[in-house]
Coordinates of C-alpha atoms in Angstrom, one line a residue:
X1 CA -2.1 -48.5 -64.7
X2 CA 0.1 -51.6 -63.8
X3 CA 0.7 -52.0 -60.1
X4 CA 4.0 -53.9 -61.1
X5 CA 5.6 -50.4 -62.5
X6 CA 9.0 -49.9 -60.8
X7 CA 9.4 -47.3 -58.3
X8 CA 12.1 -44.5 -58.9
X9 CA 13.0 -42.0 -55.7
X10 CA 13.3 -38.7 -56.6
X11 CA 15.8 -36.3 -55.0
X12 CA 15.7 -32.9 -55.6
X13 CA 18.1 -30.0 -54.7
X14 CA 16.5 -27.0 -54.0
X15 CA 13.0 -26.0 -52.8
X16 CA 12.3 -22.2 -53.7
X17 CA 10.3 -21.3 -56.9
X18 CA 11.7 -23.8 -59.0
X19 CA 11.2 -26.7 -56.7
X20 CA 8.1 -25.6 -55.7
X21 CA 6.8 -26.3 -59.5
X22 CA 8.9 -29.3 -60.2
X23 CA 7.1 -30.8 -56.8
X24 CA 3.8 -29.9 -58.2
X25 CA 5.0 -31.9 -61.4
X26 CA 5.7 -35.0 -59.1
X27 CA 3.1 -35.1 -57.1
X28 CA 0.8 -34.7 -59.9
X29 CA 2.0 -36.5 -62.8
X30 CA 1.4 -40.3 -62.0
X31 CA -2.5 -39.3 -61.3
X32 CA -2.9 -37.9 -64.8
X33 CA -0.4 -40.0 -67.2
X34 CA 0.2 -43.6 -67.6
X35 CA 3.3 -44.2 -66.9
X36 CA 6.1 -47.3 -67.3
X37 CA 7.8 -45.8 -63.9
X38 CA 6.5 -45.0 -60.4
X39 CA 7.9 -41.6 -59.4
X40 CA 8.6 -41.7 -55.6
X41 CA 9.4 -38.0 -53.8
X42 CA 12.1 -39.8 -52.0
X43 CA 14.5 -36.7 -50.5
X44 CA 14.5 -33.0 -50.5
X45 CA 17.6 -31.0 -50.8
X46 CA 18.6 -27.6 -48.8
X47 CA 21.2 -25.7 -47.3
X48 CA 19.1 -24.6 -44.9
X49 CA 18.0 -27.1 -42.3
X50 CA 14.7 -25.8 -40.7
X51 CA 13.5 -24.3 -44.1
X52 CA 13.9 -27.3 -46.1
X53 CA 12.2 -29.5 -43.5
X54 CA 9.4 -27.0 -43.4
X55 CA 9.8 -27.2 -47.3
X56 CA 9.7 -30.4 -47.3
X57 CA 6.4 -31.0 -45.0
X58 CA 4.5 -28.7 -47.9
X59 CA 5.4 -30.4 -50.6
X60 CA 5.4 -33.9 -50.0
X61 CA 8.7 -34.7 -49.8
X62 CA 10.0 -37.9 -47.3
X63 CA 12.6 -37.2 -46.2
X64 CA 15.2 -34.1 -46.2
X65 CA 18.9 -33.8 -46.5
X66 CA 21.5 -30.5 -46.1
X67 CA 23.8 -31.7 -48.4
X68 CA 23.0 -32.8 -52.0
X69 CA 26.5 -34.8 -51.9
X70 CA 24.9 -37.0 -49.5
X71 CA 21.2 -36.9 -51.1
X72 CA 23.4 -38.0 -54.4
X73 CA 25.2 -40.9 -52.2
X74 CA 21.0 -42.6 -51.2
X75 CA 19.7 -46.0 -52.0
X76 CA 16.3 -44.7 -52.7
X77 CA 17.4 -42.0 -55.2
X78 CA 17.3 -42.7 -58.7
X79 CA 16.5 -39.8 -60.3
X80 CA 18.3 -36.3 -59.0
X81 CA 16.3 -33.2 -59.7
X82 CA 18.4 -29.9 -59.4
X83 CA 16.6 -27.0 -59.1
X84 CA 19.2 -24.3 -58.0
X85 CA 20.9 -21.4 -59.2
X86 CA 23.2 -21.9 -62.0
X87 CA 26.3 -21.7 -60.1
X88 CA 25.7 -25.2 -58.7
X89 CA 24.6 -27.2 -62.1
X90 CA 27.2 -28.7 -63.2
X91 CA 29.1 -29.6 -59.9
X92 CA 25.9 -31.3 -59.4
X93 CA 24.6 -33.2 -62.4
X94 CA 28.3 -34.6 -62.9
X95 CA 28.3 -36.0 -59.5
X96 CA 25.2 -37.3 -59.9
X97 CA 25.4 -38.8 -63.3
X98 CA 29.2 -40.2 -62.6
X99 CA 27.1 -42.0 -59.2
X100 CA 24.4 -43.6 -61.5
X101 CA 21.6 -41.5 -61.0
X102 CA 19.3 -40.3 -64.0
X103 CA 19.5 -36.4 -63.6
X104 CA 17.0 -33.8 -65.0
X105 CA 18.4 -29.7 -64.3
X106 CA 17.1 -26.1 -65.2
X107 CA 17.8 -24.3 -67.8
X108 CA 19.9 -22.8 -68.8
X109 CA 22.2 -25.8 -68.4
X110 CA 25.3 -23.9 -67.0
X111 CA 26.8 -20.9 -66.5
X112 CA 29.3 -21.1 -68.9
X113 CA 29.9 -23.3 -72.4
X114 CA 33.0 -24.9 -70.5
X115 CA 30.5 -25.9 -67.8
X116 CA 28.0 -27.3 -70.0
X117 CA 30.4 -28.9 -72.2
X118 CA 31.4 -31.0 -69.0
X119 CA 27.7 -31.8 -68.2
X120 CA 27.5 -32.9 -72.1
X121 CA 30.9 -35.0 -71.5
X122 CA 29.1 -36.6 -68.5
X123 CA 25.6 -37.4 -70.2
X124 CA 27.6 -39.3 -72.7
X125 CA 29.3 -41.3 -70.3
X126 CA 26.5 -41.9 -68.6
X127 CA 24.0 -42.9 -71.7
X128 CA 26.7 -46.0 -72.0
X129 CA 25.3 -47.2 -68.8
X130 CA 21.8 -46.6 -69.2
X131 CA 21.5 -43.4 -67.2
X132 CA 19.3 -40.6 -68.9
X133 CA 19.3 -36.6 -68.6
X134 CA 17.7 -33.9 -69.4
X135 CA 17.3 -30.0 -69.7
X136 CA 14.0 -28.2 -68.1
X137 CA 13.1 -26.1 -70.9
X138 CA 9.3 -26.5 -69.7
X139 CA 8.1 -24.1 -72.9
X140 CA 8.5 -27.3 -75.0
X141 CA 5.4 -28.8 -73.1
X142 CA 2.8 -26.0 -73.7
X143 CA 0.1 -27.4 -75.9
X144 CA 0.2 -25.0 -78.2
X145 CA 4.3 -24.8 -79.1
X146 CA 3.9 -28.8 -79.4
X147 CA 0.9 -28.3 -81.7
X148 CA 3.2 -25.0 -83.4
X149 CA 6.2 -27.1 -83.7
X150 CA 4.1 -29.9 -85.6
X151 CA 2.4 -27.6 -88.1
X152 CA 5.8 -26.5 -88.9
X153 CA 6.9 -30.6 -89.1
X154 CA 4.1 -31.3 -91.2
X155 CA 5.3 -28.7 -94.0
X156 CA 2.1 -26.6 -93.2
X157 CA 4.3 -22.8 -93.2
X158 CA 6.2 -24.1 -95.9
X159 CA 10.0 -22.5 -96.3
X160 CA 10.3 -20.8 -93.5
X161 CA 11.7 -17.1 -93.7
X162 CA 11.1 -15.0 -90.6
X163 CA 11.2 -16.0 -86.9
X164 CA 10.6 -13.1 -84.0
X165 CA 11.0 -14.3 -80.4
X166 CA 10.5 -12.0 -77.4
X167 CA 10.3 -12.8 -73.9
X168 CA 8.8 -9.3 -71.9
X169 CA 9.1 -9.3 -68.1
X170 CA 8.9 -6.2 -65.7
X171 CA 9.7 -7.4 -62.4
X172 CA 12.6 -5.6 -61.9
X173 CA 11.3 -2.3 -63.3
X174 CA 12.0 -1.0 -59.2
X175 CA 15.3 0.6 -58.7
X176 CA 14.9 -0.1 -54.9
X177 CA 14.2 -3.8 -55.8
X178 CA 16.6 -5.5 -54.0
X179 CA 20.1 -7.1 -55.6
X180 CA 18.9 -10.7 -56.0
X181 CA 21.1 -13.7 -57.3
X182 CA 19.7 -13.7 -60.4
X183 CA 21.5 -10.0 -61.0
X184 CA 24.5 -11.4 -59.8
X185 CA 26.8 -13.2 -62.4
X186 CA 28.7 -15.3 -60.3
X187 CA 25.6 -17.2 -59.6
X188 CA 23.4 -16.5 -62.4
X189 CA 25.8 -16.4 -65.3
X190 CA 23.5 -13.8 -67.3
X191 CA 20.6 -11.7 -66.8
X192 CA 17.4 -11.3 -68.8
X193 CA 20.0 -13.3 -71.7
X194 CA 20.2 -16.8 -69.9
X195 CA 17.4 -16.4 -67.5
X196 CA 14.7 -16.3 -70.3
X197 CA 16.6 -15.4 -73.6
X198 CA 17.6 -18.8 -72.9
X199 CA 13.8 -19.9 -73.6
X200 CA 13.1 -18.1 -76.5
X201 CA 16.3 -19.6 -78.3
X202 CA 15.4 -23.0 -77.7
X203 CA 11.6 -22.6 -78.0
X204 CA 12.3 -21.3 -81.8
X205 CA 14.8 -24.0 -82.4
X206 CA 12.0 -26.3 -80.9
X207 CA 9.4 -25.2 -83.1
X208 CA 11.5 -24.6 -86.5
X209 CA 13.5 -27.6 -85.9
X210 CA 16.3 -25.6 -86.6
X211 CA 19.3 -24.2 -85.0
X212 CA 20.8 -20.7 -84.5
X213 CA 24.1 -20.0 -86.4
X214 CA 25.3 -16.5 -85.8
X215 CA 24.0 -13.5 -84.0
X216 CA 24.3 -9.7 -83.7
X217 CA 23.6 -8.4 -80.2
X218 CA 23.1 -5.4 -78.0
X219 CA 22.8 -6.0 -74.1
X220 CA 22.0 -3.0 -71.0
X221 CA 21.8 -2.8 -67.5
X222 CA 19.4 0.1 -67.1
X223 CA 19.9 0.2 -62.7
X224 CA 23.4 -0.4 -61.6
X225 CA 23.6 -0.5 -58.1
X226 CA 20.7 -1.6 -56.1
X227 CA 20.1 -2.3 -52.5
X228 CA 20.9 -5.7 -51.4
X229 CA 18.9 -8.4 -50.8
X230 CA 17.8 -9.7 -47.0
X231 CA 16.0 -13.0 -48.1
X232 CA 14.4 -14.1 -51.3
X233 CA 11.9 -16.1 -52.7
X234 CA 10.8 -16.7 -56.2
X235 CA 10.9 -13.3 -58.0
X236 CA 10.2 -11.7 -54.5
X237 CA 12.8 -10.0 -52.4
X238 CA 12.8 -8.2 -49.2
X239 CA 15.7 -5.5 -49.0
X240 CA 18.5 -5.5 -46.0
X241 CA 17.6 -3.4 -42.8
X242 CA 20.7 -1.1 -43.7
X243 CA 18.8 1.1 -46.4
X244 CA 22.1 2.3 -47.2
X245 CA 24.0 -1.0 -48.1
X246 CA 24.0 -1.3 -52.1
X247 CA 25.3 -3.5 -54.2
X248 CA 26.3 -3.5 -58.0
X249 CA 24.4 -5.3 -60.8
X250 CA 26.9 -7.4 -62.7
X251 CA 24.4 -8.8 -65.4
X252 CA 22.4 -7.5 -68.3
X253 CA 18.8 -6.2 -67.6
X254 CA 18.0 -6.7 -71.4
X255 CA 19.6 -8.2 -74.4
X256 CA 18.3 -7.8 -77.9
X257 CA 19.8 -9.9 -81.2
X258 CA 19.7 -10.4 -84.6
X259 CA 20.0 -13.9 -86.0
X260 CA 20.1 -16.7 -88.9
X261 CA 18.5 -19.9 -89.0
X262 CA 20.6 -22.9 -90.6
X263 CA 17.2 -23.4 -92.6
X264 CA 18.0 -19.4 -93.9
X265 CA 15.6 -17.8 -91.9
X266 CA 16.1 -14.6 -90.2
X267 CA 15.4 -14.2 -86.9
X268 CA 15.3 -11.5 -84.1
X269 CA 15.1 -12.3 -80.2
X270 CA 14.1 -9.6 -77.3
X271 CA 14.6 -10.6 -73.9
X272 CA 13.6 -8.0 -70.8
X273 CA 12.8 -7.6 -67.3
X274 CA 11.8 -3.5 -68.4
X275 CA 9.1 -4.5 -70.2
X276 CA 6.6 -2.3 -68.0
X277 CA 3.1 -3.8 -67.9
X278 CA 4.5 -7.3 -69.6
X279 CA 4.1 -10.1 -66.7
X280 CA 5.1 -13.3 -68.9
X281 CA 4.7 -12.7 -72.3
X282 CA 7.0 -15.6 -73.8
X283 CA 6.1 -15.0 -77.7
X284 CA 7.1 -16.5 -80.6
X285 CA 5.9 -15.6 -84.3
X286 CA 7.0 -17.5 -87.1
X287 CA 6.5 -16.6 -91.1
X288 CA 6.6 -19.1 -94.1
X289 CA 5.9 -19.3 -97.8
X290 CA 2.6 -20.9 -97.2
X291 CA 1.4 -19.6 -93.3
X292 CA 2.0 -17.9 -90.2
X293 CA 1.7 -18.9 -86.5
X294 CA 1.7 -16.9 -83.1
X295 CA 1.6 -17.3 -79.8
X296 CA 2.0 -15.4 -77.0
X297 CA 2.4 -17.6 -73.2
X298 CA 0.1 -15.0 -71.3
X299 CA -2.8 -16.7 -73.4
X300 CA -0.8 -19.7 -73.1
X301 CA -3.7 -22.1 -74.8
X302 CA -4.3 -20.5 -78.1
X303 CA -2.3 -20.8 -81.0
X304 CA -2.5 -18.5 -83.8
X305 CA -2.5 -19.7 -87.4
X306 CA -2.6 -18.4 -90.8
X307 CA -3.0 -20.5 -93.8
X308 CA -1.8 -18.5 -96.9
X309 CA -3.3 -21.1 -99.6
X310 CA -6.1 -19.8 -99.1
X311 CA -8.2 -17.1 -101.3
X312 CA -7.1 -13.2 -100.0
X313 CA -11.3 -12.9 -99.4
X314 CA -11.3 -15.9 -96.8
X315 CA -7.1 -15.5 -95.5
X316 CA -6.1 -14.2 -92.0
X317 CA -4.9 -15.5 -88.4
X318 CA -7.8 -17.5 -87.1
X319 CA -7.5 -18.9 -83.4
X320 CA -7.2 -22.5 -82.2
X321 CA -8.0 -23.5 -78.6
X322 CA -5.2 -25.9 -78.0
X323 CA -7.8 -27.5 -75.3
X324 CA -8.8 -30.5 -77.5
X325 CA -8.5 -34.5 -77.0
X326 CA -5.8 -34.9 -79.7
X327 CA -3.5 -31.9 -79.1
X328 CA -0.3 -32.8 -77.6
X329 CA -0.8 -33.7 -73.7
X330 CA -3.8 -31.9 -73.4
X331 CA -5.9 -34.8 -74.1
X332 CA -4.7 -36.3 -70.0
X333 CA -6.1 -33.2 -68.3
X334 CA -9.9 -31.5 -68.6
X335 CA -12.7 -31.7 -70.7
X336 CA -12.4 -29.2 -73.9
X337 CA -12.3 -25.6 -73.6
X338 CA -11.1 -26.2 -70.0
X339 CA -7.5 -24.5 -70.3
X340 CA -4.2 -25.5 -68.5
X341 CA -1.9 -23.4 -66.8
X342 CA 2.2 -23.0 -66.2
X343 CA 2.2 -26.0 -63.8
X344 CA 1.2 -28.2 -66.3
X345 CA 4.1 -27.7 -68.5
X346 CA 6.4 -29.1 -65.9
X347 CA 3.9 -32.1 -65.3
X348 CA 4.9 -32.6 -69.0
X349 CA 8.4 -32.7 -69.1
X350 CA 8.4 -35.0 -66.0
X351 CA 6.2 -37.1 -68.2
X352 CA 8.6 -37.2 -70.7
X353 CA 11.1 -37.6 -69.0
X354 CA 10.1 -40.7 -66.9
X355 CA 9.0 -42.3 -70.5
X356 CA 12.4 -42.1 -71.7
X357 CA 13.9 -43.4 -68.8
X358 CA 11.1 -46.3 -68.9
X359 CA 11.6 -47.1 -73.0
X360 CA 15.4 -46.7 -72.2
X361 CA 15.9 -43.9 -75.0
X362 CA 17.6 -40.4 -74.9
X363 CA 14.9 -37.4 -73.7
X364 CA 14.9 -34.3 -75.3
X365 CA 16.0 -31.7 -75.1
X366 CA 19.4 -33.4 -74.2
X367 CA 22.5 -31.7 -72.4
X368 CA 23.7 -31.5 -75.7
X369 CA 20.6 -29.2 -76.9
X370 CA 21.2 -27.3 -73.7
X371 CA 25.0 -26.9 -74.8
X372 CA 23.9 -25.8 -78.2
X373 CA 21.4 -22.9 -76.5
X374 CA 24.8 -21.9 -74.3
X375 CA 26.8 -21.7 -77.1
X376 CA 24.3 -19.2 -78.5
X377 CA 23.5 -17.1 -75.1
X378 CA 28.0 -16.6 -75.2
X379 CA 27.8 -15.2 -78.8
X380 CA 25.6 -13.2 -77.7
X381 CA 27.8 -12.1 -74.8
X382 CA 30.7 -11.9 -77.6
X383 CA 29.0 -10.2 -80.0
X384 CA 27.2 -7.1 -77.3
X385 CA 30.6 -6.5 -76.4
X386 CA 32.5 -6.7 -79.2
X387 CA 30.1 -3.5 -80.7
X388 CA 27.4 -6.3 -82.2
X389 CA 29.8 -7.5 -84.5
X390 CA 28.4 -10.8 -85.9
X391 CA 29.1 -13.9 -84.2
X392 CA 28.8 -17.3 -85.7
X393 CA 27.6 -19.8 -83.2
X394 CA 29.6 -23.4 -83.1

């Protein structure tokens, strides 16, 4: 690894469970990959002033601003990385973009299509000058959906017909779990629908290489009113002192959707935070005139496959351990057989990420991919409340 590489400062906005995992990714990434860049954890970001220092201090961050207008304004940022609630994206990434600064956000992008559209608008503006962005959709970077995505490149399914997505969660299964921002809509923009539908959209546009044009959709909200929320961390909540303050739920708890693929496939989605028993279970299955594939993120390094050329007496799923020296990215990490974990994944997109920005070319997935999974997680909106009348999708 050169010694000349040029050093870029990181700032990043927000330090809960999000920034916790994208500091990992920093801190990591340069030990493991061979980079063109030198990624430099410049400035933390927080509106809190003793918990981001203290945030800061854990994670390895320099130095430590309360206002991500005036982190955006440094010498020493280059790259802005904004790991807040949705409510804050775009106010964010177009101030930092419009200032110069390369920007990589969470998913999903906005909280609205208008919203992303703007970031879009931005990005574009901002590509003229040499300034890159991206969308976290960290799924993209698990071994296995790289190593899924390229069997489905390589022609190995053949015409694909059938897609089935499902993302099962059940951390909310508690009525007396307390009302958290992400089952608030002014901050969150959707439940279970943008929080990790959004996922499974993209990860099966990802791995088809196709996009979503219409829907048919039912969403619920299974607990209404819940109590609210003293402090929060993560997926963790501790509930106000008053046990009888309550607050309403203004987001779905679980959205389910028919779709079509532009390729022809059909395709059906399930996202859910009722899923009792279900802790992560991001899965994707995918059928095609000549195979199968299958994977399922709470045995995040296997990839299931199913080669249909085969004779009926020798035919069936067989397991690959995406573990080896030539799958995608796991060949920087451990021996063999020695699996990876959800950390990782963000490890990945940073790596990606900094390349771009290095080779001067256009990540992926863009802000425009990030618009086109909005525009989907709104028809879906459209659709639940119009009695799942189907919904083409720009």
């Amino acid at each position: 690894m050169s010694d000349n590489r040029p050093a870029l400062g990181v700032g990043m906005v927000g330090y809960a469970f999000m920034g916790r995992v994208h500091s990992q990714a920093w801190r990591s990434v340069g030990a493991f990959f061979d980079l063109p860049v030198a990624p430099v954890m410049a400035v933390l970001s927080g509106r809190s002033q003793d918990r981001t220092a203290a945030a800061a201090a854990d994670l390895g961050w320099a130095a430590v601003e309360n206002d991500w207008k005036e982190l955006i304004k440094r010498d020493d940022v280059d790259i802005v990385d904004i790991c807040t609630p949705g409510d804050s994206h775009a106010e964010i990434a177009i101030a930092a973009l419009d200032a110069g600064k390369h920007v990589l956000c969470e998913k999903p992008l906005a909280n609205t299509v208008a919203e992303a559209e703007a970031m879009v608008a931005a990005a574009e503006r901002a590509a003229e000058r040499g300034v890159r962005s991206m969308v976290a959709f960290n799924y993209r970077r698990v071994p296995a959906v790289a190593l899924a995505r390229q069997f489905v490149a390589e022609g190995r399914l053949g015409d694909l017909r059938h897609v089935r997505a499902q993302y099962l969660q059940d951390w909310i299964v508690d009525p007396e779990f307390p009302l958290v921002w992400r089952l608030q809509k002014d901050k969150a923009g959707s439940g279970a629908l943008g929080d990790i539908g959004s996922h499974i959209v993209d990860t099966a546009q990802f791995i088809t290489g196709q996009r979503l044009t219409g829907v048919s959709a039912l969403t619920e909200t299974f607990i209404n009113d819940r109590p609210l929320a003293e402090e929060s961390a993560g997926l963790a909540a501790g509930a106000a002192e008053d046990a009888d303050s309550t607050g309403t739920v203004t987001v779905d708890d679980a959205a389910v959707f028919i779709g079509r693929l532009s390729g022809g496939a059909l395709a059906s989605f399930e996202a859910t935070r009722f899923a009792t028993g279900r802790k992560n279970a991001m899965r994707i299955e995918v059928n095609g005139s000549l195979g199968s594939l299958s994977f399922d993120f709470e045995s995040m390094n296997e990839l299931w496959f199913h080669d249909h050329t085969l004779p009926a007496e020798e035919a069936g799923f067989r397991r690959i351990l995406v573990t080896e020296g030539g799958h995608p990215y796991a060949g920087a990490w451990w021996p063999p057989g020695h699996g990876l974990g959800y950390e990782h994944t963000f490890s990945h997109e940073v790596k990606d990420f900094l390349e771009a920005i290095g080779s001067g070319t256009n990540p992926a997935p863009s802000f425009a991919d990030g618009l086109r999974v909005q525009q989907a997680l709104a028809a879906v909106e459209r659709s639940a409340a119009d009695e799942s009348r189907w919904t083409p999708i720009p």
